[in-house]
Amino acid sequence: MLAQERHELILRSLRRHGRLRVTDLVTELGVSAITVRRDLAELDSAGLLRRVHGGAIGTAGAEQGTPGSRQTIGIVVPSAAAYYSDVIRGAEAMAARYDTRLVLGVSGYDATTELERIDKVLGIGVGGLLISTALGDGAADRIGSRLDDVDVPVVLMERAFGFPHVAREYDHVRTDHAYGAMLALRHFAALGHRRIAINLQATVTAYWLRRGIETAAKALGVEIFLSPVDLPMRGDDPGAVAQLDAFLAECEAFGSRAVLIHSDEHGARLVERAMELGLRVPEDLAVIAYNDVTAALAVVPLTAVCPPRYALGETACDLLIRKLQGGPASIQHLSLLPTLNIRTSCGAVGR
Protein backbone atom coordinates (compact mmCIF):
# COMPACT_ATOMS: atom_id res chain seq x y z
CA MET A 1 0.00 0.00 0.00
CA LEU A 2 1.35 3.40 -1.01
CA ALA A 3 1.82 6.16 1.54
CA GLN A 4 -0.84 8.32 -0.12
CA GLU A 5 -3.37 5.49 0.15
CA ARG A 6 -2.54 4.98 3.83
CA HIS A 7 -2.92 8.71 4.48
CA GLU A 8 -6.38 8.73 2.87
CA LEU A 9 -7.46 5.73 4.95
CA ILE A 10 -6.10 7.30 8.14
CA LEU A 11 -7.97 10.57 7.54
CA ARG A 12 -11.17 8.69 6.64
CA SER A 13 -10.92 6.68 9.85
CA LEU A 14 -10.23 9.87 11.84
CA ARG A 15 -13.36 11.55 10.43
CA ARG A 16 -15.36 8.47 11.40
CA HIS A 17 -14.00 7.97 14.94
CA GLY A 18 -12.69 11.42 15.93
CA ARG A 19 -9.61 9.85 17.49
CA LEU A 20 -7.09 7.23 16.37
CA ARG A 21 -4.77 4.86 18.19
CA VAL A 22 -1.52 3.62 16.68
CA THR A 23 -2.29 0.04 17.73
CA ASP A 24 -5.64 0.11 15.91
CA LEU A 25 -4.08 1.57 12.76
CA VAL A 26 -1.38 -1.11 12.76
CA THR A 27 -4.13 -3.76 12.59
CA GLU A 28 -6.31 -1.84 10.16
CA LEU A 29 -3.54 -0.98 7.68
CA GLY A 30 -1.41 -4.09 8.12
CA VAL A 31 1.83 -2.13 8.59
CA SER A 32 4.31 -1.61 11.41
CA ALA A 33 3.90 0.85 14.27
CA ILE A 34 6.94 2.76 12.96
CA THR A 35 5.23 3.24 9.59
CA VAL A 36 2.02 4.43 11.26
CA ARG A 37 3.89 6.94 13.43
CA ARG A 38 5.72 8.24 10.36
CA ASP A 39 2.41 8.65 8.52
CA LEU A 40 0.88 10.49 11.48
CA ALA A 41 3.93 12.77 11.69
CA GLU A 42 3.60 13.67 8.01
CA LEU A 43 -0.13 14.35 8.35
CA ASP A 44 0.52 16.41 11.46
CA SER A 45 3.12 18.50 9.61
CA ALA A 46 0.55 19.07 6.85
CA GLY A 47 -1.96 20.30 9.45
CA LEU A 48 -4.44 17.50 8.69
CA LEU A 49 -4.44 16.02 12.20
CA ARG A 50 -2.68 16.47 15.53
CA ARG A 51 -0.48 13.78 17.02
CA VAL A 52 -0.98 12.88 20.67
CA HIS A 53 0.56 10.14 22.77
CA GLY A 54 -0.43 6.79 21.28
CA GLY A 55 -2.28 8.17 18.27
CA ALA A 56 -3.90 11.28 16.79
CA ILE A 57 -6.92 13.56 16.98
CA GLY A 58 -8.49 15.87 14.43
CA THR A 59 -7.71 19.57 14.00
CA ALA A 60 -11.04 20.77 12.63
CA GLY A 61 -12.73 20.65 16.02
CA ALA A 62 -10.09 22.93 17.50
CA GLU A 63 -10.66 25.46 14.74
CA GLN A 64 -14.42 25.40 15.29
CA GLY A 65 -14.15 25.47 19.07
CA THR A 66 -16.14 22.26 19.56
CA PRO A 67 -16.27 20.68 23.03
CA GLY A 68 -13.24 18.60 23.94
CA SER A 69 -11.07 20.04 21.18
CA ARG A 70 -8.92 22.28 23.40
CA GLN A 71 -5.22 21.40 23.29
CA THR A 72 -3.96 19.65 26.42
CA ILE A 73 -0.42 19.25 27.74
CA GLY A 74 0.81 17.33 30.78
CA ILE A 75 3.10 18.49 33.58
CA VAL A 76 4.73 16.00 35.96
CA VAL A 77 6.65 17.36 38.96
CA PRO A 78 8.07 15.96 42.22
CA SER A 79 5.82 18.15 44.40
CA ALA A 80 2.92 20.55 44.06
CA ALA A 81 4.06 22.55 47.11
CA ALA A 82 6.86 24.99 47.99
CA TYR A 83 9.41 25.29 45.15
CA TYR A 84 7.27 23.67 42.47
CA SER A 85 4.04 25.49 43.30
CA ASP A 86 5.50 28.57 41.58
CA VAL A 87 6.74 26.51 38.63
CA ILE A 88 3.24 25.09 38.18
CA ARG A 89 1.65 28.54 38.42
CA GLY A 90 4.02 29.87 35.78
CA ALA A 91 3.24 27.01 33.41
CA GLU A 92 -0.48 27.40 34.09
CA ALA A 93 -0.39 31.11 33.29
CA MET A 94 1.42 30.51 30.01
CA ALA A 95 -0.93 27.67 29.06
CA ALA A 96 -3.89 30.01 29.62
CA ARG A 97 -2.41 32.53 27.19
CA TYR A 98 -2.46 29.85 24.51
CA ASP A 99 -5.92 28.60 25.60
CA THR A 100 -4.28 25.30 26.46
CA ARG A 101 -5.33 22.95 29.24
CA LEU A 102 -2.69 21.78 31.74
CA VAL A 103 -2.97 18.36 33.42
CA LEU A 104 -0.87 17.80 36.56
CA GLY A 105 0.83 14.67 37.85
CA VAL A 106 2.82 14.65 41.13
CA SER A 107 5.46 11.97 41.83
CA GLY A 108 6.25 12.74 45.47
CA TYR A 109 9.95 12.30 44.62
CA ASP A 110 9.30 8.59 44.03
CA ALA A 111 10.54 7.04 40.77
CA THR A 112 7.88 4.32 40.63
CA THR A 113 5.07 6.80 41.25
CA GLU A 114 6.59 9.06 38.62
CA LEU A 115 6.33 6.40 35.92
CA GLU A 116 2.70 5.83 36.90
CA ARG A 117 1.97 9.57 36.68
CA ILE A 118 3.64 9.82 33.29
CA ASP A 119 1.54 6.95 31.94
CA LYS A 120 -1.64 8.42 33.41
CA VAL A 121 -1.04 11.88 31.97
CA LEU A 122 -0.07 10.52 28.56
CA GLY A 123 -3.05 8.18 28.63
CA ILE A 124 -5.53 11.05 28.36
CA GLY A 125 -4.02 12.06 25.02
CA VAL A 126 -1.86 15.08 25.83
CA GLY A 127 -0.07 16.75 22.95
CA GLY A 128 3.18 17.29 24.89
CA LEU A 129 4.82 16.78 28.28
CA LEU A 130 6.59 19.07 30.76
CA ILE A 131 8.52 17.11 33.37
CA SER A 132 10.85 17.61 36.30
CA THR A 133 11.95 14.11 37.17
CA ALA A 134 11.88 12.80 40.73
CA LEU A 135 15.52 11.75 41.07
CA GLY A 136 17.33 14.40 39.08
CA ASP A 137 20.07 14.32 36.45
CA GLY A 138 22.03 11.54 38.16
CA ALA A 139 19.18 9.10 37.66
CA ALA A 140 18.64 9.91 33.99
CA ASP A 141 19.26 6.31 32.96
CA ARG A 142 16.32 5.16 35.11
CA ILE A 143 13.78 7.49 33.51
CA GLY A 144 15.47 8.06 30.16
CA SER A 145 14.28 4.84 28.55
CA ARG A 146 10.68 5.71 29.42
CA LEU A 147 10.98 9.21 28.04
CA ASP A 148 12.61 7.89 24.89
CA ASP A 149 9.39 5.95 24.24
CA VAL A 150 7.18 9.02 24.54
CA ASP A 151 5.99 10.00 21.05
CA VAL A 152 4.99 13.60 21.84
CA PRO A 153 7.33 16.56 22.46
CA VAL A 154 8.98 16.62 25.91
CA VAL A 155 10.52 19.61 27.71
CA LEU A 156 12.51 18.99 30.91
CA MET A 157 12.31 21.46 33.78
CA GLU A 158 15.25 21.87 36.21
CA ARG A 159 16.83 18.79 34.65
CA ALA A 160 19.41 18.36 31.88
CA PHE A 161 19.50 14.82 30.47
CA GLY A 162 21.88 13.91 27.70
CA PHE A 163 24.15 11.25 26.26
CA PRO A 164 24.83 8.53 27.33
CA HIS A 165 21.83 8.31 29.68
CA VAL A 166 19.19 8.88 27.02
CA ALA A 167 18.92 7.93 23.38
CA ARG A 168 17.87 11.36 22.19
CA GLU A 169 18.41 14.96 23.15
CA TYR A 170 15.72 16.82 25.07
CA ASP A 171 14.75 20.45 25.29
CA HIS A 172 15.25 21.72 28.81
CA VAL A 173 14.79 24.87 30.85
CA ARG A 174 16.71 25.03 34.12
CA THR A 175 17.95 27.46 36.73
CA ASP A 176 21.66 28.26 36.68
CA HIS A 177 22.16 27.30 40.34
CA ALA A 178 25.94 27.59 40.01
CA TYR A 179 25.40 31.26 39.22
CA GLY A 180 23.13 31.51 42.26
CA ALA A 181 25.87 30.17 44.53
CA MET A 182 28.25 32.72 43.05
CA LEU A 183 25.80 35.53 43.89
CA ALA A 184 25.79 34.50 47.54
CA LEU A 185 29.57 34.20 47.88
CA ARG A 186 30.16 37.45 46.02
CA HIS A 187 27.82 39.25 48.40
CA PHE A 188 29.58 37.81 51.45
CA ALA A 189 32.94 38.82 50.01
CA ALA A 190 31.69 42.36 49.41
CA LEU A 191 30.75 42.51 53.11
CA GLY A 192 34.30 41.53 54.05
CA HIS A 193 33.82 37.84 54.86
CA ARG A 194 36.83 35.73 53.89
CA ARG A 195 35.75 32.40 55.41
CA ILE A 196 32.35 31.02 54.50
CA ALA A 197 30.71 27.88 55.88
CA ILE A 198 28.34 25.96 53.60
CA ASN A 199 25.59 23.49 54.47
CA LEU A 200 23.62 21.97 51.61
CA GLN A 201 20.50 19.87 51.80
CA ALA A 202 20.83 16.59 49.88
CA THR A 203 18.86 17.64 46.80
CA VAL A 204 19.28 17.71 43.03
CA THR A 205 20.17 21.39 43.38
CA ALA A 206 23.14 20.67 45.68
CA TYR A 207 25.30 19.28 42.84
CA TRP A 208 25.05 22.52 40.85
CA LEU A 209 25.53 24.64 43.97
CA ARG A 210 28.81 22.87 44.78
CA ARG A 211 30.11 23.60 41.29
CA GLY A 212 29.25 27.26 41.62
CA ILE A 213 30.68 27.51 45.13
CA GLU A 214 34.03 26.01 44.14
CA THR A 215 34.37 28.25 41.08
CA ALA A 216 33.32 31.40 42.92
CA ALA A 217 35.59 30.73 45.91
CA LYS A 218 38.63 30.53 43.64
CA ALA A 219 37.65 33.66 41.75
CA LEU A 220 36.95 35.66 44.92
CA GLY A 221 39.89 34.37 46.92
CA VAL A 222 37.74 33.24 49.87
CA GLU A 223 37.99 30.05 51.91
CA ILE A 224 35.02 27.73 52.13
CA PHE A 225 34.06 24.87 54.42
CA LEU A 226 31.53 22.34 53.10
CA SER A 227 29.93 20.88 56.20
CA PRO A 228 29.15 17.16 56.32
CA VAL A 229 26.45 17.70 58.97
CA ASP A 230 23.10 16.49 57.64
CA LEU A 231 20.54 18.94 58.96
CA PRO A 232 16.95 17.64 59.26
CA MET A 233 14.25 19.41 57.29
CA ARG A 234 12.04 19.87 60.33
CA GLY A 235 13.33 21.74 63.32
CA ASP A 236 11.38 19.50 65.71
CA ASP A 237 12.89 16.26 64.35
CA PRO A 238 14.75 14.16 66.95
CA GLY A 239 18.37 15.24 67.01
CA ALA A 240 17.72 18.52 65.20
CA VAL A 241 19.16 20.70 67.96
CA ALA A 242 22.27 18.53 68.28
CA GLN A 243 22.91 18.73 64.53
CA LEU A 244 22.41 22.49 64.46
CA ASP A 245 24.80 22.81 67.39
CA ALA A 246 27.32 20.61 65.58
CA PHE A 247 27.19 22.83 62.51
CA LEU A 248 27.54 26.01 64.57
CA ALA A 249 30.56 24.46 66.30
CA GLU A 250 32.08 23.75 62.87
CA CYS A 251 31.54 27.39 61.89
CA GLU A 252 33.32 28.54 65.04
CA ALA A 253 36.21 26.11 64.55
CA PHE A 254 36.62 27.25 60.95
CA GLY A 255 36.53 30.87 62.00
CA SER A 256 33.51 31.64 59.84
CA ARG A 257 30.92 34.28 60.62
CA ALA A 258 29.13 33.75 57.32
CA VAL A 259 26.90 30.83 56.31
CA LEU A 260 25.32 29.84 53.00
CA ILE A 261 22.60 27.30 53.72
CA HIS A 262 20.21 25.33 51.55
CA SER A 263 17.30 25.62 52.13
CA ASP A 264 15.09 28.31 53.72
CA GLU A 265 13.79 25.99 56.44
CA HIS A 266 17.30 25.13 57.53
CA GLY A 267 18.35 28.76 57.46
CA ALA A 268 15.42 29.88 59.59
CA ARG A 269 16.00 27.17 62.19
CA LEU A 270 19.74 27.84 62.26
CA VAL A 271 19.11 31.51 63.01
CA GLU A 272 16.71 30.61 65.80
CA ARG A 273 19.19 28.22 67.37
CA ALA A 274 22.08 30.67 67.06
CA MET A 275 20.04 33.30 68.87
CA GLU A 276 19.08 30.80 71.59
CA LEU A 277 22.82 30.30 72.16
CA GLY A 278 23.36 34.04 72.53
CA LEU A 279 24.67 34.81 69.03
CA ARG A 280 23.49 37.93 67.26
CA VAL A 281 22.30 37.73 63.67
CA PRO A 282 23.82 39.26 61.61
CA GLU A 283 26.50 40.78 63.87
CA ASP A 284 27.94 37.43 65.03
CA LEU A 285 26.58 35.20 62.27
CA ALA A 286 25.55 36.32 58.79
CA VAL A 287 23.24 33.96 56.90
CA ILE A 288 22.18 33.61 53.26
CA ALA A 289 19.59 30.96 52.40
CA TYR A 290 18.97 29.31 49.06
CA ASN A 291 15.46 28.97 47.50
CA ASP A 292 13.64 32.03 48.89
CA VAL A 293 10.27 30.35 49.30
CA THR A 294 9.77 31.23 52.98
CA ALA A 295 13.04 33.09 53.73
CA ALA A 296 11.34 36.45 54.31
CA LEU A 297 9.21 34.91 57.08
CA ALA A 298 12.11 33.89 59.33
CA VAL A 299 12.53 35.49 62.77
CA VAL A 300 15.32 37.50 61.19
CA PRO A 301 14.31 37.88 57.53
CA LEU A 302 16.81 35.91 55.51
CA THR A 303 18.80 37.26 52.63
CA ALA A 304 18.23 34.58 50.01
CA VAL A 305 19.09 33.47 46.49
CA CYS A 306 15.82 33.24 44.57
CA PRO A 307 15.59 30.89 41.57
CA PRO A 308 13.16 32.17 38.89
CA ARG A 309 10.57 29.48 39.62
CA TYR A 310 7.55 31.17 38.06
CA ALA A 311 9.50 32.26 34.97
CA LEU A 312 10.86 28.73 34.62
CA GLY A 313 7.35 27.28 34.39
CA GLU A 314 6.33 30.01 31.94
CA THR A 315 9.39 29.53 29.73
CA ALA A 316 9.18 25.74 29.61
CA CYS A 317 5.46 25.80 28.80
CA ASP A 318 5.95 28.45 26.12
CA LEU A 319 8.73 26.41 24.51
CA LEU A 320 6.60 23.26 24.48
CA ILE A 321 3.49 24.91 23.04
CA ARG A 322 5.49 26.71 20.35
CA LYS A 323 6.96 23.36 19.33
CA LEU A 324 3.46 21.89 19.13
CA GLN A 325 2.50 24.77 16.86
CA GLY A 326 5.38 24.11 14.49
CA GLY A 327 7.87 26.40 16.23
CA PRO A 328 11.63 25.86 16.73
CA ALA A 329 12.76 22.49 15.42
CA SER A 330 16.20 22.69 17.00
CA ILE A 331 16.73 21.38 20.53
CA GLN A 332 16.97 24.24 23.03
CA HIS A 333 18.86 24.23 26.34
CA LEU A 334 17.84 27.34 28.27
CA SER A 335 19.32 28.59 31.55
CA LEU A 336 17.59 31.19 33.71
CA LEU A 337 19.53 33.25 36.25
CA PRO A 338 18.53 33.51 39.93
CA THR A 339 18.53 36.79 41.84
CA LEU A 340 19.73 37.73 45.33
CA ASN A 341 17.07 39.23 47.59
CA ILE A 342 18.88 41.17 50.31
CA ARG A 343 17.26 41.31 53.74
CA THR A 344 18.64 41.71 57.28
CA SER A 345 20.23 38.32 58.02
CA CYS A 346 23.56 39.16 56.40
CA GLY A 347 23.99 42.70 57.65
CA ALA A 348 23.19 44.60 54.49
CA VAL A 349 20.00 46.35 53.47
CA GLY A 350 18.86 46.09 49.87
CA ARG A 351 18.87 49.23 47.78
Short mmCIF file of N, CA, C and O in Angstrom, two decimals, residues 108-159:
data_model
loop_
_atom_site.label_atom_id
_atom_site.label_comp_id
_atom_site.label_asym_id
_atom_site.label_seq_id
_atom_site.Cartn_x
_atom_site.Cartn_y
_atom_site.Cartn_z
N GLY A 108 5.83 12.88 44.08
CA GLY A 108 6.25 12.74 45.47
C GLY A 108 7.70 12.30 45.61
O GLY A 108 8.06 11.65 46.59
N TYR A 109 8.53 12.66 44.64
CA TYR A 109 9.95 12.30 44.62
C TYR A 109 10.15 10.77 44.64
O TYR A 109 11.15 10.27 45.15
N ASP A 110 9.21 10.05 44.08
CA ASP A 110 9.30 8.59 44.03
C ASP A 110 9.32 8.16 42.56
O ASP A 110 8.41 8.49 41.79
N ALA A 111 10.36 7.40 42.18
CA ALA A 111 10.54 7.04 40.77
C ALA A 111 9.42 6.15 40.24
O ALA A 111 8.98 6.30 39.10
N THR A 112 8.96 5.21 41.07
CA THR A 112 7.88 4.32 40.63
C THR A 112 6.59 5.09 40.42
O THR A 112 5.89 4.92 39.41
N THR A 113 6.27 5.96 41.38
CA THR A 113 5.07 6.80 41.25
C THR A 113 5.19 7.70 40.03
O THR A 113 4.20 7.93 39.32
N GLU A 114 6.39 8.18 39.77
CA GLU A 114 6.59 9.06 38.62
C GLU A 114 6.22 8.36 37.31
O GLU A 114 5.53 8.94 36.46
N LEU A 115 6.66 7.14 37.14
CA LEU A 115 6.33 6.40 35.92
C LEU A 115 4.82 6.22 35.79
O LEU A 115 4.27 6.31 34.69
N GLU A 116 4.15 5.97 36.92
CA GLU A 116 2.70 5.83 36.90
C GLU A 116 2.03 7.14 36.49
O GLU A 116 1.07 7.15 35.71
N ARG A 117 2.55 8.27 37.01
CA ARG A 117 1.97 9.57 36.68
C ARG A 117 2.19 9.92 35.21
O ARG A 117 1.32 10.49 34.56
N ILE A 118 3.36 9.58 34.70
CA ILE A 118 3.64 9.82 33.29
C ILE A 118 2.64 9.06 32.42
O ILE A 118 2.04 9.60 31.49
N ASP A 119 2.46 7.78 32.73
CA ASP A 119 1.54 6.95 31.94
C ASP A 119 0.11 7.48 32.03
O ASP A 119 -0.63 7.49 31.04
N LYS A 120 -0.27 7.93 33.22
CA LYS A 120 -1.64 8.42 33.41
C LYS A 120 -1.87 9.69 32.62
O LYS A 120 -2.90 9.86 31.95
N VAL A 121 -0.90 10.62 32.69
CA VAL A 121 -1.04 11.88 31.97
C VAL A 121 -1.04 11.65 30.46
O VAL A 121 -1.86 12.21 29.72
N LEU A 122 -0.13 10.81 30.00
CA LEU A 122 -0.07 10.52 28.56
C LEU A 122 -1.32 9.78 28.10
O LEU A 122 -1.75 9.94 26.95
N GLY A 123 -1.88 8.99 28.99
CA GLY A 123 -3.05 8.18 28.63
C GLY A 123 -4.28 8.98 28.27
O GLY A 123 -5.19 8.47 27.61
N ILE A 124 -4.35 10.24 28.70
CA ILE A 124 -5.53 11.05 28.36
C ILE A 124 -5.36 11.74 27.00
O ILE A 124 -6.25 12.45 26.56
N GLY A 125 -4.21 11.52 26.37
CA GLY A 125 -4.02 12.06 25.02
C GLY A 125 -3.43 13.44 24.97
O GLY A 125 -3.81 14.25 24.11
N VAL A 126 -2.48 13.75 25.87
CA VAL A 126 -1.86 15.08 25.83
C VAL A 126 -1.01 15.24 24.58
O VAL A 126 -0.47 14.27 24.05
N GLY A 127 -0.87 16.48 24.15
CA GLY A 127 -0.07 16.75 22.95
C GLY A 127 1.41 16.89 23.24
O GLY A 127 2.24 16.80 22.34
N GLY A 128 1.78 17.13 24.51
CA GLY A 128 3.18 17.29 24.89
C GLY A 128 3.32 17.14 26.40
O GLY A 128 2.32 17.11 27.13
N LEU A 129 4.57 17.06 26.87
CA LEU A 129 4.82 16.78 28.28
C LEU A 129 5.91 17.68 28.84
O LEU A 129 7.00 17.77 28.29
N LEU A 130 5.61 18.36 29.95
CA LEU A 130 6.59 19.07 30.76
C LEU A 130 6.91 18.17 31.94
O LEU A 130 6.00 17.65 32.58
N ILE A 131 8.19 18.00 32.26
CA ILE A 131 8.52 17.11 33.37
C ILE A 131 9.78 17.55 34.11
O ILE A 131 10.77 17.95 33.50
N SER A 132 9.69 17.50 35.43
CA SER A 132 10.85 17.61 36.30
C SER A 132 10.94 16.29 37.03
O SER A 132 10.10 15.98 37.88
N THR A 133 11.92 15.48 36.68
CA THR A 133 11.95 14.11 37.17
C THR A 133 12.26 14.03 38.66
O THR A 133 12.90 14.91 39.22
N ALA A 134 11.81 12.95 39.27
CA ALA A 134 11.88 12.80 40.73
C ALA A 134 13.31 12.74 41.25
O ALA A 134 13.62 13.29 42.30
N LEU A 135 14.19 12.04 40.53
CA LEU A 135 15.52 11.75 41.07
C LEU A 135 16.63 12.59 40.47
O LEU A 135 17.79 12.39 40.79
N GLY A 136 16.32 13.49 39.58
CA GLY A 136 17.33 14.40 39.08
C GLY A 136 18.19 13.86 37.96
O GLY A 136 17.99 12.75 37.46
N ASP A 137 19.21 14.65 37.59
CA ASP A 137 20.07 14.32 36.45
C ASP A 137 20.82 13.01 36.66
O ASP A 137 21.05 12.25 35.72
N GLY A 138 21.22 12.73 37.90
CA GLY A 138 22.03 11.54 38.16
C GLY A 138 21.30 10.25 37.94
O GLY A 138 21.91 9.19 37.85
N ALA A 139 19.97 10.31 37.87
CA ALA A 139 19.18 9.10 37.66
C ALA A 139 18.56 9.09 36.26
O ALA A 139 17.55 8.44 36.04
N ALA A 140 19.20 9.80 35.33
CA ALA A 140 18.64 9.91 33.99
C ALA A 140 18.45 8.55 33.32
O ALA A 140 17.51 8.34 32.56
N ASP A 141 19.36 7.61 33.60
CA ASP A 141 19.26 6.31 32.96
C ASP A 141 18.02 5.54 33.42
O ASP A 141 17.52 4.67 32.71
N ARG A 142 17.48 5.87 34.60
CA ARG A 142 16.32 5.16 35.11
C ARG A 142 15.02 5.66 34.49
O ARG A 142 14.06 4.91 34.37
N ILE A 143 14.99 6.92 34.11
CA ILE A 143 13.78 7.49 33.51
C ILE A 143 13.94 7.70 32.02
O ILE A 143 12.97 7.77 31.28
N GLY A 144 15.21 7.76 31.56
CA GLY A 144 15.47 8.06 30.16
C GLY A 144 14.81 7.12 29.18
O GLY A 144 14.26 7.54 28.17
N SER A 145 14.86 5.81 29.47
CA SER A 145 14.28 4.84 28.55
C SER A 145 12.78 5.04 28.41
O SER A 145 12.21 4.85 27.34
N ARG A 146 12.13 5.45 29.50
CA ARG A 146 10.68 5.71 29.42
C ARG A 146 10.41 6.95 28.59
O ARG A 146 9.50 6.97 27.75
N LEU A 147 11.18 7.99 28.82
CA LEU A 147 10.98 9.21 28.04
C LEU A 147 11.28 9.00 26.57
O LEU A 147 10.63 9.58 25.70
N ASP A 148 12.27 8.15 26.28
CA ASP A 148 12.61 7.89 24.89
C ASP A 148 11.46 7.23 24.13
O ASP A 148 11.39 7.31 22.91
N ASP A 149 10.54 6.60 24.87
CA ASP A 149 9.39 5.95 24.24
C ASP A 149 8.20 6.89 24.05
O ASP A 149 7.23 6.53 23.40
N VAL A 150 8.28 8.06 24.65
CA VAL A 150 7.18 9.02 24.54
C VAL A 150 7.17 9.62 23.14
O VAL A 150 8.19 10.15 22.68
N ASP A 151 6.03 9.55 22.45
CA ASP A 151 5.99 10.00 21.05
C ASP A 151 5.35 11.37 20.89
O ASP A 151 4.81 11.69 19.83
N VAL A 152 5.39 12.19 21.95
CA VAL A 152 4.99 13.60 21.84
C VAL A 152 6.16 14.44 22.35
O VAL A 152 7.04 13.93 23.05
N PRO A 153 6.22 15.72 22.00
CA PRO A 153 7.33 16.56 22.46
C PRO A 153 7.44 16.59 23.98
O PRO A 153 6.44 16.64 24.69
N VAL A 154 8.69 16.60 24.48
CA VAL A 154 8.98 16.62 25.91
C VAL A 154 9.92 17.78 26.20
O VAL A 154 10.91 17.97 25.50
N VAL A 155 9.63 18.56 27.24
CA VAL A 155 10.52 19.61 27.71
C VAL A 155 10.82 19.34 29.19
O VAL A 155 9.90 19.24 30.00
N LEU A 156 12.09 19.21 29.53
CA LEU A 156 12.51 18.99 30.91
C LEU A 156 12.59 20.32 31.66
O LEU A 156 13.00 21.33 31.09
N MET A 157 12.22 20.28 32.93
CA MET A 157 12.31 21.46 33.78
C MET A 157 13.26 21.17 34.94
O MET A 157 13.10 20.16 35.64
N GLU A 158 14.23 22.03 35.16
CA GLU A 158 15.25 21.87 36.21
C GLU A 158 16.04 20.57 36.08
O GLU A 158 16.60 20.09 37.05
N ARG A 159 16.07 20.00 34.93
CA ARG A 159 16.83 18.79 34.65
C ARG A 159 17.53 18.97 33.31
O ARG A 159 17.08 19.73 32.47
#
